[in-house]
PDB file of C-alpha atoms in Angstrom:
ATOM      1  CA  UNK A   1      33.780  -8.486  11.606  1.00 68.00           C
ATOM      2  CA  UNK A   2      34.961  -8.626   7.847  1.00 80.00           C
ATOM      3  CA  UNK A   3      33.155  -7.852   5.344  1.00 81.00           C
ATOM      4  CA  UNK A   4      31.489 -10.346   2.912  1.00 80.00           C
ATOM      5  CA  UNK A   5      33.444 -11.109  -0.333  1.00 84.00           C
ATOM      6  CA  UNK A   6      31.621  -9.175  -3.814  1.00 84.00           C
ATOM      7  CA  UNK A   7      32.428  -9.190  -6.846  1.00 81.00           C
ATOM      8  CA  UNK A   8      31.079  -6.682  -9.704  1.00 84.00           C
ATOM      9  CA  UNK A   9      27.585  -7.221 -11.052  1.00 83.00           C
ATOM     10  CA  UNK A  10      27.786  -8.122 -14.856  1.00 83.00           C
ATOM     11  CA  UNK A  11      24.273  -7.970 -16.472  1.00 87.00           C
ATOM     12  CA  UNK A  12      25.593  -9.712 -19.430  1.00 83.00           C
ATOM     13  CA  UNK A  13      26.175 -13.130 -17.358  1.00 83.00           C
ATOM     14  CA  UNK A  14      22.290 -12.638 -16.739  1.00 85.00           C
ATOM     15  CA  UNK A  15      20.881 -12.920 -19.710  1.00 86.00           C
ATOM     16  CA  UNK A  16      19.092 -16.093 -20.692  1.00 83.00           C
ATOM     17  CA  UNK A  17      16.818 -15.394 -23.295  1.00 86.00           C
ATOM     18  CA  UNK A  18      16.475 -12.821 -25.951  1.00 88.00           C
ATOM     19  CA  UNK A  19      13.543 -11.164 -24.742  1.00 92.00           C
ATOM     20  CA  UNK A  20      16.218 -10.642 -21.485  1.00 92.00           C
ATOM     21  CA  UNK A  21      17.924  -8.560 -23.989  1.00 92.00           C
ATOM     22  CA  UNK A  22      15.377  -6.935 -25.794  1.00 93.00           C
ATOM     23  CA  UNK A  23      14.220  -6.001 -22.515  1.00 95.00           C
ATOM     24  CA  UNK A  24      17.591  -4.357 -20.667  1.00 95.00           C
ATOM     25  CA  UNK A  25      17.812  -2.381 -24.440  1.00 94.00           C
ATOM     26  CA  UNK A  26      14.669  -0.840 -24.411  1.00 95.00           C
ATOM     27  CA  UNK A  27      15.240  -0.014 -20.729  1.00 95.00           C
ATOM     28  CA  UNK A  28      18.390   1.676 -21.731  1.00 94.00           C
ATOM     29  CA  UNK A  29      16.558   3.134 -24.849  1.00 94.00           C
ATOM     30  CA  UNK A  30      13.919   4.855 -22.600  1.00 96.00           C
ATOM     31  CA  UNK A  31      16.035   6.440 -20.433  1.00 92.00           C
ATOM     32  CA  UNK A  32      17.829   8.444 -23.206  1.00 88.00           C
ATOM     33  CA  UNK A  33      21.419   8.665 -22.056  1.00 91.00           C
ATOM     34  CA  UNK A  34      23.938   7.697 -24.701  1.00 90.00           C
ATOM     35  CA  UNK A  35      26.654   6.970 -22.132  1.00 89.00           C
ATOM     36  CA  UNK A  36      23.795   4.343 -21.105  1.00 92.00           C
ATOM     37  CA  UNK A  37      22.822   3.022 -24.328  1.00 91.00           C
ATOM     38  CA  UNK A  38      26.647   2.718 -24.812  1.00 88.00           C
ATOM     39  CA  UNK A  39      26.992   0.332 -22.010  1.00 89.00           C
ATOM     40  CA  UNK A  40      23.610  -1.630 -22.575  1.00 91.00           C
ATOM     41  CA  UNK A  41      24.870  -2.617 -26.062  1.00 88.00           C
ATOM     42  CA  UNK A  42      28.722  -3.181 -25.048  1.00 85.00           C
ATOM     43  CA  UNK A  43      26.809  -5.502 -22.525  1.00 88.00           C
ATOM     44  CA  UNK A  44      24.832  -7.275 -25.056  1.00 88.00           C
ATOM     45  CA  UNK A  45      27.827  -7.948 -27.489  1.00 82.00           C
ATOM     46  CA  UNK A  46      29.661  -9.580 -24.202  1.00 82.00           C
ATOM     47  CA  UNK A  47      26.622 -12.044 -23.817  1.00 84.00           C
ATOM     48  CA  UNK A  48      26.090 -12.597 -27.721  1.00 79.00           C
ATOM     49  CA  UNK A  49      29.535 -13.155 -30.100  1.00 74.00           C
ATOM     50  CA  UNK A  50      29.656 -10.029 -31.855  1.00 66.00           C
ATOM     51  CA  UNK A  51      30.295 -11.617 -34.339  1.00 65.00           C
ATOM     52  CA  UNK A  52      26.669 -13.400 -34.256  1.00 76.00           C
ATOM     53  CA  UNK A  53      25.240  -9.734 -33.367  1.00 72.00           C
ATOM     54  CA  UNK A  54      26.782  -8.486 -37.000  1.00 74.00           C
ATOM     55  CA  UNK A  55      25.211 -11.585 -38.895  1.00 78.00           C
ATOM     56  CA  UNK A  56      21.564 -11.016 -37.021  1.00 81.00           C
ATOM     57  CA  UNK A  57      21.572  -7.387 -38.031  1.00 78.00           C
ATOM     58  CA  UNK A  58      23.242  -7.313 -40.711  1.00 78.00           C
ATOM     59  CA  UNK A  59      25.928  -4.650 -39.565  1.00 74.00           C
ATOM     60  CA  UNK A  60      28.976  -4.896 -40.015  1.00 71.00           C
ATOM     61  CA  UNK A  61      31.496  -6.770 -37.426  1.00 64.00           C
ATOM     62  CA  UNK A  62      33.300  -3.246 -37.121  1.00 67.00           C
ATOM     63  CA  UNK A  63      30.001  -1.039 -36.487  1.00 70.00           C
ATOM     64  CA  UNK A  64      28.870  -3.534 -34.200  1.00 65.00           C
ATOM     65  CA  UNK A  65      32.217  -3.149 -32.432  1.00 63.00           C
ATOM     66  CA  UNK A  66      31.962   0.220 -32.572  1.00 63.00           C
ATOM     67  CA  UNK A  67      29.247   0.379 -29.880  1.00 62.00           C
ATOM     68  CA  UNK A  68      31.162  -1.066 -27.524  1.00 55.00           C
ATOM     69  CA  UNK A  69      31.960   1.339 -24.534  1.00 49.00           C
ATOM     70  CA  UNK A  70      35.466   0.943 -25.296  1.00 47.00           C
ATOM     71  CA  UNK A  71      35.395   2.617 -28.594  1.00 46.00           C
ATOM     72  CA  UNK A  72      33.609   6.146 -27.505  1.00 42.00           C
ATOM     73  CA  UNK A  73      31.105   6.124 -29.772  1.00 41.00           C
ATOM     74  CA  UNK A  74      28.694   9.127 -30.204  1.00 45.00           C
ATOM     75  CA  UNK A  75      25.473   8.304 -30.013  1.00 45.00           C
ATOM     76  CA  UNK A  76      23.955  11.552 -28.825  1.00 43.00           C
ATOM     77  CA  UNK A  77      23.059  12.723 -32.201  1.00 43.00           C
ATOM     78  CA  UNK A  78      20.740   9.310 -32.103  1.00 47.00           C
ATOM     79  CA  UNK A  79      19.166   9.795 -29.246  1.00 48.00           C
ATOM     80  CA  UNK A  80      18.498  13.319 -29.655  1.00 48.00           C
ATOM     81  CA  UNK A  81      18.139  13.778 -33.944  1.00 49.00           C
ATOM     82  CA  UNK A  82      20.742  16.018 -33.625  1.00 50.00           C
ATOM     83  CA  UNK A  83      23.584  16.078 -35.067  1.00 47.00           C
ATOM     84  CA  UNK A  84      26.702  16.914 -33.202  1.00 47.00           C
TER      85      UNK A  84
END
């Protein structure tokens, strides 16, 4: 028997609303892992033009980019308070 064709799961094709994404961040905010809250908002700025993401809060195109996975951002020190 073969096995039934999958592809990867890609939470950002799921979003519909912003309360969807409010939602999946604050789950990612309350578990308190930065390699999580990473990928939650690299997510979010694959559903949303990051572009549009840097005009709603009023960041920068280039600091909103920088919380994509991609660009290792350190975000312990904002989870935690502490710096690194």
């Amino acid at each position: 028997m073969s096995e039934p064709a999958t592809k990867p799961w890609d939470p950002a094709e799921h979003f519909t609303t912003e309360a969807d994404i409010a939602s999946y961040l604050e789950a990612a905010l309350e578990d308190a892992d930065p390699a999580l809250i990473t990928a939650a908002l690299g997510d979010i700025a694959r559903a949303k033009d990051m572009s549009q993401i840097a005009r709603d809060t009023k960041l920068g195109r280039k600091n909103v980019a920088k919380s994509h996975p991609l660009c290792k951002l350190e975000l312990s020190s904002f989870v935690t308070g502490k710096p690194k």
